[in-house]
Each structure stands twice: as C-alpha cells, then as structure tokens.
mmCIF file of C-alpha atoms in Angstrom:
data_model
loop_
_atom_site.group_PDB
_atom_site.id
_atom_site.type_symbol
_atom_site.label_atom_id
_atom_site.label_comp_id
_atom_site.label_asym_id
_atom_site.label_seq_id
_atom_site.Cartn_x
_atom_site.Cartn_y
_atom_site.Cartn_z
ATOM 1 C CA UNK A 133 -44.619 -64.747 40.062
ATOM 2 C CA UNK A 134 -41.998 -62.786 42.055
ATOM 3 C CA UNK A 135 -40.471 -60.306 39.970
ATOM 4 C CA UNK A 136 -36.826 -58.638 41.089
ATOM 5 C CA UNK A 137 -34.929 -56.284 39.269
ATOM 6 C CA UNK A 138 -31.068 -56.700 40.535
ATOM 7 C CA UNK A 139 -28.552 -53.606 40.043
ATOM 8 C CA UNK A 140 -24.630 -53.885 39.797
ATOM 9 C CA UNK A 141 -22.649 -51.415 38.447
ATOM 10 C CA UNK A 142 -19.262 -51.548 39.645
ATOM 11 C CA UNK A 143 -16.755 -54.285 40.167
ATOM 12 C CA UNK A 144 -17.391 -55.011 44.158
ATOM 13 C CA UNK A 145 -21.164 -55.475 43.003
ATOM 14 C CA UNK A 146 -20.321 -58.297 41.203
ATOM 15 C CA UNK A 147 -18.793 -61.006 43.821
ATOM 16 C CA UNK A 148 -22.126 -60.009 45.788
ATOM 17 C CA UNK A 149 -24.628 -60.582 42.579
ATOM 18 C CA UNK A 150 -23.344 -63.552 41.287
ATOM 19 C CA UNK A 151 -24.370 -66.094 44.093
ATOM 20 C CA UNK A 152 -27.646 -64.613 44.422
ATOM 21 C CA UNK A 153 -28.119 -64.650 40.551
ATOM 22 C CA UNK A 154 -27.282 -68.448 41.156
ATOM 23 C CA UNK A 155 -29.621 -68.684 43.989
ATOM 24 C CA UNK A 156 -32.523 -67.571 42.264
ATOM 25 C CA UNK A 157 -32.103 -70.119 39.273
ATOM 26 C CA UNK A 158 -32.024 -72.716 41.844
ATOM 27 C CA UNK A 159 -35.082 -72.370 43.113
ATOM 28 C CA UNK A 160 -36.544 -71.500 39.022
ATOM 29 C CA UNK A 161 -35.478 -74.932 38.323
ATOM 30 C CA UNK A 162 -37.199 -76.565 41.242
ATOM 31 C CA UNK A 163 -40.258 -74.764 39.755
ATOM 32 C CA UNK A 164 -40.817 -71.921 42.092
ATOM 33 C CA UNK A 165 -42.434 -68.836 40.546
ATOM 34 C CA UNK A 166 -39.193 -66.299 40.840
ATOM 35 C CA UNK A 167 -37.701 -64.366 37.875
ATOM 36 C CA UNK A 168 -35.211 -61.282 37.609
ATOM 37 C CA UNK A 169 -33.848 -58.863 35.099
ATOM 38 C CA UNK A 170 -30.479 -58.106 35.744
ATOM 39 C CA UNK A 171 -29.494 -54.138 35.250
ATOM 40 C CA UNK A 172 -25.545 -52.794 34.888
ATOM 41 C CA UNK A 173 -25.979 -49.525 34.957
ATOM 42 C CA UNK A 174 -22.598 -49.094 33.043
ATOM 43 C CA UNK A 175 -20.575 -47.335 36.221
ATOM 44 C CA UNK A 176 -17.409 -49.090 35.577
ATOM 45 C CA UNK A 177 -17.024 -50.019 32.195
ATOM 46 C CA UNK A 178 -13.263 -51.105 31.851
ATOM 47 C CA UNK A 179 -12.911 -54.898 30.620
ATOM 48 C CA UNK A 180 -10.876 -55.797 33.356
ATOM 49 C CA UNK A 181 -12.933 -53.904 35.905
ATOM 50 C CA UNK A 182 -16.332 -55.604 34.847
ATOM 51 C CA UNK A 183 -16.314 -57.797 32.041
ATOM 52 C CA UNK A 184 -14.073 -60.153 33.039
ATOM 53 C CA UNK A 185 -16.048 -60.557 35.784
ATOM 54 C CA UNK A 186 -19.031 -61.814 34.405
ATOM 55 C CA UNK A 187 -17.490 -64.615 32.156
ATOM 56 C CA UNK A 188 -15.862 -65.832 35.017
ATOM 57 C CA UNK A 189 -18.364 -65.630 37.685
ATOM 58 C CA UNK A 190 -20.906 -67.149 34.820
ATOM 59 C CA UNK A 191 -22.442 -64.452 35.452
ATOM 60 C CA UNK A 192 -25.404 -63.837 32.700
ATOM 61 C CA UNK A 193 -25.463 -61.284 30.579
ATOM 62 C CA UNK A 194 -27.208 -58.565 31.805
ATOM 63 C CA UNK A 195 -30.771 -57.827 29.672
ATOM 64 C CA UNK A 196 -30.121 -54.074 29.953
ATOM 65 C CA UNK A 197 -26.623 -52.244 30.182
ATOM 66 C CA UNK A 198 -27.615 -47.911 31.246
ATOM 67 C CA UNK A 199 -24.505 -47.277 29.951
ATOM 68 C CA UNK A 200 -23.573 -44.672 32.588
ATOM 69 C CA UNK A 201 -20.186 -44.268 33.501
ATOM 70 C CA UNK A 202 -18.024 -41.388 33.637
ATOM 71 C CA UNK A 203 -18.302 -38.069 34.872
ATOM 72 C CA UNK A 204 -18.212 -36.594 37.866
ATOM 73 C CA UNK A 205 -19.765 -38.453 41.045
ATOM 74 C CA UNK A 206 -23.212 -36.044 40.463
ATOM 75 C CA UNK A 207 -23.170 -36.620 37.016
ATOM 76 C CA UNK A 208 -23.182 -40.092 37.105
ATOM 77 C CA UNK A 209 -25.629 -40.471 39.941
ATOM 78 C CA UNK A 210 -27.797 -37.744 37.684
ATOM 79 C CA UNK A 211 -27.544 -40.382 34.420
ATOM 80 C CA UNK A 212 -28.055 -43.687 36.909
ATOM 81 C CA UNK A 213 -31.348 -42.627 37.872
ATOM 82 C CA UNK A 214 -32.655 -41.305 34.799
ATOM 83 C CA UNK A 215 -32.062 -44.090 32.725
ATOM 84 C CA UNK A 216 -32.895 -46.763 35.328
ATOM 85 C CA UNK A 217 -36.329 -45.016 36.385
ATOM 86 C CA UNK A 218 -37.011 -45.761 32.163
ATOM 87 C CA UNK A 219 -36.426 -49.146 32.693
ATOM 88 C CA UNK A 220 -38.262 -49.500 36.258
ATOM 89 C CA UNK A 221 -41.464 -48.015 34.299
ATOM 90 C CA UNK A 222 -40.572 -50.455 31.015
ATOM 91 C CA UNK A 223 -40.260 -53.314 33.421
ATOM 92 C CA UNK A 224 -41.924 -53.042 37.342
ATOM 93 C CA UNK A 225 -40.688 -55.114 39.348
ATOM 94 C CA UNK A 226 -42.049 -56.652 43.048
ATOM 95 C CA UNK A 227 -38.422 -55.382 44.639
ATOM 96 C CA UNK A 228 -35.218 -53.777 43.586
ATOM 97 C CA UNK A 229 -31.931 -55.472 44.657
ATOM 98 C CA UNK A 230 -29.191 -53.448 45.411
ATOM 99 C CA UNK A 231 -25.638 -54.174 46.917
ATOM 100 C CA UNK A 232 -23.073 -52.592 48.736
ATOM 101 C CA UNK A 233 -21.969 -49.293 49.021
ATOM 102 C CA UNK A 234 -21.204 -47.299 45.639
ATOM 103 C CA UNK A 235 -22.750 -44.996 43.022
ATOM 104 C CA UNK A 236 -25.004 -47.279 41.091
ATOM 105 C CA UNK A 237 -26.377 -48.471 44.850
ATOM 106 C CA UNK A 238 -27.641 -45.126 46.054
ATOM 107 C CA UNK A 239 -29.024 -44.109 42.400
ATOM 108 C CA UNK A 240 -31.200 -46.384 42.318
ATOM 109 C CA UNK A 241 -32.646 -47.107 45.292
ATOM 110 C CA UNK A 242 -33.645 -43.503 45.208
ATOM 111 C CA UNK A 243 -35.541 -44.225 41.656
ATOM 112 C CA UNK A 244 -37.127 -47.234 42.582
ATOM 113 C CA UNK A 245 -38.352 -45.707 46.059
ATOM 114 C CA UNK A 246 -39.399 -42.270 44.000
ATOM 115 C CA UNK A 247 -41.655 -45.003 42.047
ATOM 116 C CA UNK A 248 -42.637 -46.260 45.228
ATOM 117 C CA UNK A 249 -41.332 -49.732 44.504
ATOM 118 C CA UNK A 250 -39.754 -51.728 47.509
ATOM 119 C CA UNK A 251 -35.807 -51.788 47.990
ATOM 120 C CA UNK A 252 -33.600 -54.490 49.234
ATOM 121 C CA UNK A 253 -29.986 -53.172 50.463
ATOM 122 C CA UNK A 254 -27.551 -56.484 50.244
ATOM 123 C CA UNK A 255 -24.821 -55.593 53.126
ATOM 124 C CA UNK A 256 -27.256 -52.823 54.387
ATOM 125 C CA UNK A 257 -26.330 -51.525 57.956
ATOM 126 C CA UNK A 258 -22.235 -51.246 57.466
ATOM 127 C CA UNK A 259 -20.896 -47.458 58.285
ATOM 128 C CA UNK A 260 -17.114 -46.496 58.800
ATOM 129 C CA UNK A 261 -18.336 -43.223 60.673
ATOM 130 C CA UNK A 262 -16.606 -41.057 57.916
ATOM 131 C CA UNK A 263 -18.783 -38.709 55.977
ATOM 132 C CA UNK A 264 -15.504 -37.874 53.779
ATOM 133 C CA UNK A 265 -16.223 -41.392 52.029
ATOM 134 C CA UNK A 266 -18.681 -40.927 49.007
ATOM 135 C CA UNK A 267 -19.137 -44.621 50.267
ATOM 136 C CA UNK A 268 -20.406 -43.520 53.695
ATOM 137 C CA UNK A 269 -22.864 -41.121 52.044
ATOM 138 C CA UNK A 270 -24.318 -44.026 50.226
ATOM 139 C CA UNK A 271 -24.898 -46.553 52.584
ATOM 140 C CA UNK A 272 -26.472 -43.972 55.036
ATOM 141 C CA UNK A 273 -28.990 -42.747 52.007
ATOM 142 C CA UNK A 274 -29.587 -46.065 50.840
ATOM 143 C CA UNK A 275 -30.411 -47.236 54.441
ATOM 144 C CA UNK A 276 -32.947 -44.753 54.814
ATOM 145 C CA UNK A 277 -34.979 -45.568 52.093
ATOM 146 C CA UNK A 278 -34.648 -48.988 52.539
ATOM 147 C CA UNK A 279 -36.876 -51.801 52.773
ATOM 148 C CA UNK A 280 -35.477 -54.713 53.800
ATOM 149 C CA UNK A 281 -31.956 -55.083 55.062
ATOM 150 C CA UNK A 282 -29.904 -58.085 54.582
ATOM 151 C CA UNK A 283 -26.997 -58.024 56.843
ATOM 152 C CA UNK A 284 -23.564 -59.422 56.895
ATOM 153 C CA UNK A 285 -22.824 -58.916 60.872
ATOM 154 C CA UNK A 286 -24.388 -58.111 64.126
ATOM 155 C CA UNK A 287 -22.605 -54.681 64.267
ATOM 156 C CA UNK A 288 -24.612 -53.679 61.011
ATOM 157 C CA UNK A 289 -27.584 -55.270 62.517
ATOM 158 C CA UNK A 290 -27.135 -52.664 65.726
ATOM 159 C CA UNK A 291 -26.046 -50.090 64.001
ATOM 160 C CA UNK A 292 -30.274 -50.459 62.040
ATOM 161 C CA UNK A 293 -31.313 -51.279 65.537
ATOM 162 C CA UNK A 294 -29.910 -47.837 66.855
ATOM 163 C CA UNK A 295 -31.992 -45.647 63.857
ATOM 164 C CA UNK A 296 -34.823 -47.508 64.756
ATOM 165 C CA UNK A 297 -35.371 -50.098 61.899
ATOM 166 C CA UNK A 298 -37.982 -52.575 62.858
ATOM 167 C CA UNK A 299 -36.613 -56.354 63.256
ATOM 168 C CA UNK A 300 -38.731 -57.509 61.251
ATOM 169 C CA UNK A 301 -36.884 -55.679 58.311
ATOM 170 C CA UNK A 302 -33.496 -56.485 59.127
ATOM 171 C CA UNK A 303 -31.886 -60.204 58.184
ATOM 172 C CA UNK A 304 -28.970 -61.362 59.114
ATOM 173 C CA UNK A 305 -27.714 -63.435 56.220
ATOM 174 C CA UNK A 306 -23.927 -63.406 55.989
ATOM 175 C CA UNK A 307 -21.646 -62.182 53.239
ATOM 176 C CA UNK A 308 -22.409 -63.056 49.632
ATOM 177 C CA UNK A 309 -18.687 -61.979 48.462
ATOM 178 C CA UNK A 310 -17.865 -64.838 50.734
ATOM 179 C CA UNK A 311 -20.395 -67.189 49.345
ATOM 180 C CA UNK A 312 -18.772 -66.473 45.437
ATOM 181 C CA UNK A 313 -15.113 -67.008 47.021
ATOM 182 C CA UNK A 314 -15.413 -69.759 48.638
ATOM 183 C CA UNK A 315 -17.325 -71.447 45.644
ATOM 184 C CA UNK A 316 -14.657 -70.595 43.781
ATOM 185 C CA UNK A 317 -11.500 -71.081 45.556
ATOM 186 C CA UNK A 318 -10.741 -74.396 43.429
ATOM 187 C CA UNK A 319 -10.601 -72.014 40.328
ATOM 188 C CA UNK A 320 -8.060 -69.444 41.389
ATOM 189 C CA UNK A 321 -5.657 -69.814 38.700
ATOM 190 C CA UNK A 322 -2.256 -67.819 38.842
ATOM 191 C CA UNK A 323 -1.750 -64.927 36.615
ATOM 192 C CA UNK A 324 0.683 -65.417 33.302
ATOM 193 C CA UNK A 325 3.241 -63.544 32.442
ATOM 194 C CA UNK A 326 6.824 -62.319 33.541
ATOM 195 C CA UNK A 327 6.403 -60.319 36.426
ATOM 196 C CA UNK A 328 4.575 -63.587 38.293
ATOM 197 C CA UNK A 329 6.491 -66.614 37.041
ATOM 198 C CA UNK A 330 9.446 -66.455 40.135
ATOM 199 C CA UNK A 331 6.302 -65.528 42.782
ATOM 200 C CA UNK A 332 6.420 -68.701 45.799
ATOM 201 C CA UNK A 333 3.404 -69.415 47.726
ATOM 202 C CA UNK A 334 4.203 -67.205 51.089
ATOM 203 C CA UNK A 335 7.009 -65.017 49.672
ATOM 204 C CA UNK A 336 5.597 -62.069 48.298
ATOM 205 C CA UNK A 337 3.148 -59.457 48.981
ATOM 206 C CA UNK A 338 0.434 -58.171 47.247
ATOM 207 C CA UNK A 339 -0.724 -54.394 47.758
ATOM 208 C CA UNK A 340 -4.000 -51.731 46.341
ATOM 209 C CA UNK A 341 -4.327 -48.485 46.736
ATOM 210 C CA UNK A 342 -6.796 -46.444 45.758
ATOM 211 C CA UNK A 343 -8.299 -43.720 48.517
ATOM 212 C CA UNK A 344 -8.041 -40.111 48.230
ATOM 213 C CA UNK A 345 -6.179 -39.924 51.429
ATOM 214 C CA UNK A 346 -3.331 -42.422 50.086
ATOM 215 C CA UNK A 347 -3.066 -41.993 46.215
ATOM 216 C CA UNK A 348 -4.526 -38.357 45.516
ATOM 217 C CA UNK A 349 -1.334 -36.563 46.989
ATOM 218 C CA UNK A 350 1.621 -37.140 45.440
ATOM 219 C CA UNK A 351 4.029 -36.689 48.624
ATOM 220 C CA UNK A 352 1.590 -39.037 50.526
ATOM 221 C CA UNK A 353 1.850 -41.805 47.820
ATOM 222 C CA UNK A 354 5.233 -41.687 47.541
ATOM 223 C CA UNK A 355 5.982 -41.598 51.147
ATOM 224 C CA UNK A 356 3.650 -44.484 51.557
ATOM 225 C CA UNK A 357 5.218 -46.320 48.571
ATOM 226 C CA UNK A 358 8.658 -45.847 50.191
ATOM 227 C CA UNK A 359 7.580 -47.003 53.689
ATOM 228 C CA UNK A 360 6.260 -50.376 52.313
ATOM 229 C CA UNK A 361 9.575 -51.522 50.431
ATOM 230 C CA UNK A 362 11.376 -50.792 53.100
ATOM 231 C CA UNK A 363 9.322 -53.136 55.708
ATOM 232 C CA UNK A 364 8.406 -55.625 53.447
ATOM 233 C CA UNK A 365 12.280 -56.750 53.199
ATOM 234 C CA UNK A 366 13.653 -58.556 50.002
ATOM 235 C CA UNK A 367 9.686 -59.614 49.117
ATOM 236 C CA UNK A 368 8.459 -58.652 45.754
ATOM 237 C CA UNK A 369 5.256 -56.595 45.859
ATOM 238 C CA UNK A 370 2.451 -57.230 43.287
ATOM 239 C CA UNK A 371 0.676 -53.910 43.055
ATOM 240 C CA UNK A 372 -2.322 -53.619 40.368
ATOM 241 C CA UNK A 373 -2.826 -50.705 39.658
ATOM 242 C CA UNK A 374 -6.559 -48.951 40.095
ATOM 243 C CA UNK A 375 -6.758 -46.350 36.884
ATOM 244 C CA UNK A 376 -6.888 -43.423 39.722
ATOM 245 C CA UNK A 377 -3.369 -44.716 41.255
ATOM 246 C CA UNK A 378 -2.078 -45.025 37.670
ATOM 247 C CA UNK A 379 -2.111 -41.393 37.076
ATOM 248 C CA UNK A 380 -0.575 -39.645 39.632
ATOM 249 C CA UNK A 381 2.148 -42.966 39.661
ATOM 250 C CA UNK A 382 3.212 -41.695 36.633
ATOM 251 C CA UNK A 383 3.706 -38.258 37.902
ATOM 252 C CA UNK A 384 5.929 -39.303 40.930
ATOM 253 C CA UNK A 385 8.137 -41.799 38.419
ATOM 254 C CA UNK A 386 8.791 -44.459 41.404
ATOM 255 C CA UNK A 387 11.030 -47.098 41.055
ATOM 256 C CA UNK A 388 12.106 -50.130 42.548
ATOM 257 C CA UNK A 389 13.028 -53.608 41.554
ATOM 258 C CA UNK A 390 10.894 -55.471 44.040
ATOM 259 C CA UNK A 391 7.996 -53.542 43.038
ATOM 260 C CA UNK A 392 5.780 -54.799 40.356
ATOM 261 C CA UNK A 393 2.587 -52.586 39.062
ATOM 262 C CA UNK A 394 0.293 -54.666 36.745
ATOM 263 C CA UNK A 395 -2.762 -53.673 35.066
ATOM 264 C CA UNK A 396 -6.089 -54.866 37.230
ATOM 265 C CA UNK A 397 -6.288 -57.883 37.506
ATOM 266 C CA UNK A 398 -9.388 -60.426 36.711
ATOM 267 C CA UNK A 399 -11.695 -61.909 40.022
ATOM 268 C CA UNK A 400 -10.109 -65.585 39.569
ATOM 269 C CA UNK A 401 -5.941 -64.220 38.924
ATOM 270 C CA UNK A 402 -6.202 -61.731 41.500
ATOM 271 C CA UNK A 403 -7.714 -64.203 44.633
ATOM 272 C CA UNK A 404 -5.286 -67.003 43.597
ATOM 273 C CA UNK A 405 -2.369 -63.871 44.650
ATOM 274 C CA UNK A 406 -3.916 -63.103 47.874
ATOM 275 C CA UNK A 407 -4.335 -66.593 48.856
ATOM 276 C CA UNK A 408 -0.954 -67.321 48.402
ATOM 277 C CA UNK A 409 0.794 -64.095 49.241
ATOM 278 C CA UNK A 410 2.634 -64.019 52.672
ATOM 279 C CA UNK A 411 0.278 -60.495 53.616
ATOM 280 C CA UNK A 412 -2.003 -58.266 52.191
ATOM 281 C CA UNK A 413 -1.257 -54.196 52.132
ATOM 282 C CA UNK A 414 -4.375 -52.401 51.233
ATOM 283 C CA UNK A 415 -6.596 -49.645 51.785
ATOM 284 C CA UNK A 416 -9.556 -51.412 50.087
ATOM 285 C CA UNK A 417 -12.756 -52.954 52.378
ATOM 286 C CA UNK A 418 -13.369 -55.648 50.838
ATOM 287 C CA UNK A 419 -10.250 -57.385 50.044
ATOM 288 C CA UNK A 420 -10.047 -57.683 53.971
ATOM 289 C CA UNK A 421 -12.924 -59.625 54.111
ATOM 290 C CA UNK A 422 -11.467 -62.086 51.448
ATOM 291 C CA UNK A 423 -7.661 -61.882 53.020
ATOM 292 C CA UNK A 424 -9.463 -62.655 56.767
ATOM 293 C CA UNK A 425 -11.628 -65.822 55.240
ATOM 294 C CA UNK A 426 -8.618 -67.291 53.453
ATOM 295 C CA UNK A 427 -6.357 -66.788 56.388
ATOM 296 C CA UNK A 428 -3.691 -64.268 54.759
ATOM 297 C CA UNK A 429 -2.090 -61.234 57.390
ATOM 298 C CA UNK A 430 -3.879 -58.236 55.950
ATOM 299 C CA UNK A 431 -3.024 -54.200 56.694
ATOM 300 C CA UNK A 432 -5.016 -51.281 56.165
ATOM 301 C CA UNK A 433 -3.771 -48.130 55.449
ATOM 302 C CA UNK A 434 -7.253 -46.392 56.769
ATOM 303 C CA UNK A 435 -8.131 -44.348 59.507
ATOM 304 C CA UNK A 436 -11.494 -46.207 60.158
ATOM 305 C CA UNK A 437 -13.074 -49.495 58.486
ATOM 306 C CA UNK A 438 -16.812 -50.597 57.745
ATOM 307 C CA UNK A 439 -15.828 -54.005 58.358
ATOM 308 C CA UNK A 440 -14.954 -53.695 62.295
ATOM 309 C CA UNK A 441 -15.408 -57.676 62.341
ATOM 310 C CA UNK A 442 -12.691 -58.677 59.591
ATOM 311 C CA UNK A 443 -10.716 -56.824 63.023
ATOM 312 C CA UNK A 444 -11.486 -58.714 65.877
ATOM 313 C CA UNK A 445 -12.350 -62.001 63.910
ATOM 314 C CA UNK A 446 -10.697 -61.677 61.214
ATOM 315 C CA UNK A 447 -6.777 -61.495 59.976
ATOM 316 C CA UNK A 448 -6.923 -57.351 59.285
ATOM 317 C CA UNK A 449 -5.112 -54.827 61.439
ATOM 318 C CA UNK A 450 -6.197 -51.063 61.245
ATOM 319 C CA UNK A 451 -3.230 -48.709 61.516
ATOM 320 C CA UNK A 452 -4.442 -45.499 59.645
ATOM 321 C CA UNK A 453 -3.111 -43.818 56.823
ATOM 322 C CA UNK A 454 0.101 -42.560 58.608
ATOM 323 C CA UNK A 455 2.938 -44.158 56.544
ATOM 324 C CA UNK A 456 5.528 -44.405 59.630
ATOM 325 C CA UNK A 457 2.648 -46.654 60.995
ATOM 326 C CA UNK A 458 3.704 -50.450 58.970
ATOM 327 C CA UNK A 459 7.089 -50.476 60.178
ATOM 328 C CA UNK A 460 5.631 -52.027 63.658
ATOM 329 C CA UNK A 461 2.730 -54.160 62.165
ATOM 330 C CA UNK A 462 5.456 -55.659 58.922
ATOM 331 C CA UNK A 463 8.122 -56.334 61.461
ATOM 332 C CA UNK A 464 5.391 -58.367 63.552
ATOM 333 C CA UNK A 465 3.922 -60.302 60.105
ATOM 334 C CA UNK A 466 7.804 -60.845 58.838
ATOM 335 C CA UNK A 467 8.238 -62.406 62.303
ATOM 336 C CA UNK A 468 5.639 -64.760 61.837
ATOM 337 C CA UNK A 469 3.808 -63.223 64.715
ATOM 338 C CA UNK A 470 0.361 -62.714 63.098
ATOM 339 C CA UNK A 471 -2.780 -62.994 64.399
ATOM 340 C CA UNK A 472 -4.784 -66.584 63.010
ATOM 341 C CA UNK A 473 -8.699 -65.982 61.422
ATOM 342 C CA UNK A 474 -11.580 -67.033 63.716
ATOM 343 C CA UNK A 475 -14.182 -67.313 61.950
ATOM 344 C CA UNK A 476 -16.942 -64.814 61.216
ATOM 345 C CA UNK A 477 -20.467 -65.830 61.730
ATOM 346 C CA UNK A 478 -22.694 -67.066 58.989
ATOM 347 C CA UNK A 479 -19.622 -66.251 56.524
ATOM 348 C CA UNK A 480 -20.642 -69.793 55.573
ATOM 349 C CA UNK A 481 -20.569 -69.609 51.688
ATOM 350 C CA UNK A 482 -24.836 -69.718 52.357
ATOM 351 C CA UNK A 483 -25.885 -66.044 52.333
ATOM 352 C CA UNK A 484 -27.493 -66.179 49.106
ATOM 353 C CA UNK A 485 -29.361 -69.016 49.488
ATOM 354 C CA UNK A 486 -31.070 -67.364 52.894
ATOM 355 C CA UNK A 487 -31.407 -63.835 51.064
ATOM 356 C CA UNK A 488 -33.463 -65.634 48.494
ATOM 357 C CA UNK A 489 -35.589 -67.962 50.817
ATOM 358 C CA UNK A 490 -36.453 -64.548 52.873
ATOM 359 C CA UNK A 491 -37.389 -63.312 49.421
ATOM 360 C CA UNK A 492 -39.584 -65.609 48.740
ATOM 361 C CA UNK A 493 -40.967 -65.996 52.179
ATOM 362 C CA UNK A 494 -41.748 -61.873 52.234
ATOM 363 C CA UNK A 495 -42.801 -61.821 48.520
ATOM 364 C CA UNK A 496 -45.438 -65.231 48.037
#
C-alpha cells in the first residue's frame, strides 16, 4: 500500500489538489494499492476563500483540518509545522504532497523532511527572481528539500537543472490548475445578483489586486485604480475584492460608476467572468495561466512573473507595476489588437493522471 499525505491550505492549493485527489481514486477503484489523507492546515479559512471550494471541486472533506490561520507570516509557519509534524507522527506516510508556492507549502515540507519522510513539490522549479515575494522564499526552500519535482514547464525544469537536481527527480507533468479548469469549464455558471445581470460576453473587464507593491500604499492603489477606468473606456470593471485590498479601499473612499467591487468570488462564478470578460487586469500568477488557456487578453501589473510561459505562449503581457504603463497595452486590447494563445505544452487537462502514475511507478 502506498500511503500519501496531501497538504492544501490556501485557496490556489485547491485547483491543484483536486484533480490529483481524483486521480488517485481512479486508480483505488481499478484496485491498485494507493490511499491518502488529505490535511488543510487551516491557512485561509474564509468560506469564500476555501470552503466553497471544496463543495464545488467535490473535493472530500479533509480527515484533519490544523486549524492554523492567522497571524503573522512566522506565526503561522510556527503553528503549520507544529501541528502537522503531530499528525505526520499520528499518521506516516510513504510521501508528502505539497503544491505551489505559499505558507502551508514551505511548513510542511520542512516537517515532513525534519521526520525524514520524502517530499513531492507539485509546480516545483517556478521562481520570479524576487526575494521581496514571501512566495519566492517558499518555492526556493521547498525546492531544496525536495524530493521529487513535478513540473509544469521546461523553464522550471532548467531552472532544477541549473541547482543541480538529478533528472531522475524532476517530471515534467503539466499544470494541474489546468487539468481542474478545463474539467470544469462546462460548469462555469455566472454569478447572481445586481451588479452582474447587464454584464455581455466581451464587454467588461474583470480585475484583482492584491500585492504589496499595488494595494499596500494608498497613493499607489489609487493611482492604479484611476489609470484603469480611464483605459478601459465605458467597460464596467468587476473587481473582487481580496480582504487585504478591502481595507485600505475603504481608506481611499474610491468611486466610480463603472467600477464594481464584490466580495470573493467562488472557483465556478469567478472562471465563468474571466472566460467571458473582454481582458483580464491582474497582478495575481495564476489567474494568467487560466486567462492564457481560455484565450482572454490578460495584464499584469508586476515587475517580474513565475509564469514566463503564460508570456510567450500564452495571452499575458508583463508591464510592471508602474500605473502610466496600461494606457499603451488597453489601447492595443480595446483595438482588438491582442495577441491569440498558443498553446502551452502538456497543459493538456492530464497532469494529474501522470503525477500519480510516476507515483506509483517510484513508490511500488
């Protein structure tokens, strides 16, 4: 029997856990000896930022919740690993699972490694270059106690390559949050209520923001607030609102007709948007990856991106946190002048399905 332990924690974790999760009863029901125990270690614990997310990803519950969110970054790394080395030495598993890029990732890797049990890193190898992203800090400490890597591109497979990880520990699988949107693409369902019953397929756009460098100054976010209205033309813009936008929103009072800030939206209401939207303004990493599969103009208001292949394959343009920057780019997407998605290698809707062969294959 091949016993896994899988961690997700926040709501990116859970488009990448939910195909695997799926993947893994597959191959149960075809009678191959493969179970898991599925930890959330608590690190976002809003409804809308996690719990909707399970029901509808049929996602299963999870048999332990750590219960760890809130505090400061250290805090909650500090209460991650305590309570999830407890339930590594309740429960041993044959390998730890762990995906992407935030807090619950690089706690626990470091407790399962400490207990010298093996790690997986799903999307291991990704780096932006810039250490003033608590993100960056976690992939590169995650990658370095690593076991096996399972890749979404050959730039993260180089980027292994260059620290010298063996080849025999990297796999190049694809993108999992790709697998889970394109499986569910025939479920999108458009959000109720008032402020989306006039929206038209291809006229409006939908924006996040929720960086440091574009939300924590108050100047900055206003500035850039002011500098998308005025080059998305007379286009209503769906913003939800992260909960660390919402506060300093409040303090800058901005207002504008065409401008619509909703509460966070659920996995299945908020794709149906982006699909349909006539471009994408974000700061986010992987909402480019979803806008570049499904074909929608995407901009990112960041200086540098993980993702360098949503760039040159995909539908995202990089301009940098600068707001002067979208009046160029928005003039070129209201012109209809957009570059077209070309397809991104092995972002086939099968990356689960090879991270759990390779599994098995390693693990038998």
């Amino acid at each position: 029997m091949i016993n896994l332990t899988i961690v997700a924690g926040a709501r990116p974790n859970f488009m990448k856990i939910a195909p695997i999760l799926k993947a893994i009863q597959d191959k149960k029901d075809k009678g191959i000896a493969i179970n898991f125990r599925l930890v959330h270690t608590g690190q976002h614990y809003d409804k809308k930022m996690s719990g909707d997310f399970f029901e509808q990803l049929n996602i299963p519950e999870p048999d332990i919740n750590l219960e760890a969110g809130g505090g400061s970054q250290a805090e909650q790394t500090a209460a991650i690993m305590v309570a999830f080395e407890k339930e590594l030495l309740a429960n041993r598993p044959d390998l730890v699972i762990v995906v992407g890029d935030v807090t619950s990732t690089l706690a626990c890797s470091i407790a399962a490694k400490k207990l010298v049990i093996d790690v997986a890193h799903v999307e291991g190898g990704i780096r932006s270059g810039d250490m003033s992203m608590p993100e960056e800090v976690n992939r590169i400490v995650t990658d370095s106690i690593t076991d096996h890597f399972f890749t979404t591109s050959e730039v993260a497979n180089q980027h292994l390559k260059s620290v010298g990880v063996a080849e025999n520990r990297i796999h190049f699988v694809g993108n999992t949050m790709i697998d889970t949107l394109l499986s569910n693409q025939d479920r999108f369902v458009s959000p109720a209520g008032e402020m989306f019953d006039d929206l038209k397929s291809k006229n409006y756009f939908v924006m996040t923001m929720h960086r440091p460098a574009n939300v924590d100054g108050e100047q900055q976010l206003k500035a850039l607030i002011d500098a998308i209205m005025i080059g998305t033309g007379n286009f209503p813009v769906v913003f939800p609102v992260h909960p660390r936008t919402a506060k300093n929103l409040e303090k800058i009072g901005i207002m504008n007709s065409r401008l619509r800030m909703v509460d966070p939206l659920s996995y299945l209401e908020f794709n149906y948007l982006v699909k349909n939207a006539l471009g994408v303004i974000t700061d986010s990493g992987g909402i480019t990856e979803e806008a570049s599969v499904m074909d929608v103009p995407c901009i990112t208001m960041r200086n540098n991106t993980e993702r360098p292949e949503t760039v040159t394959l995909g539908t995202n343009e990089l301009i940098g946190t600068d707001p002067a920057n979208l009046k160029s780019p928005l003039e070129k997407l209201l012109n209809g002048e957009w570059k077209s998605y070309k397809g991104i290698p092995l972002w086939d809707g099968n990356a689960a399905e090879r991270i759990v062969d390779r599994i098995i294959k390693i693990y038998s």
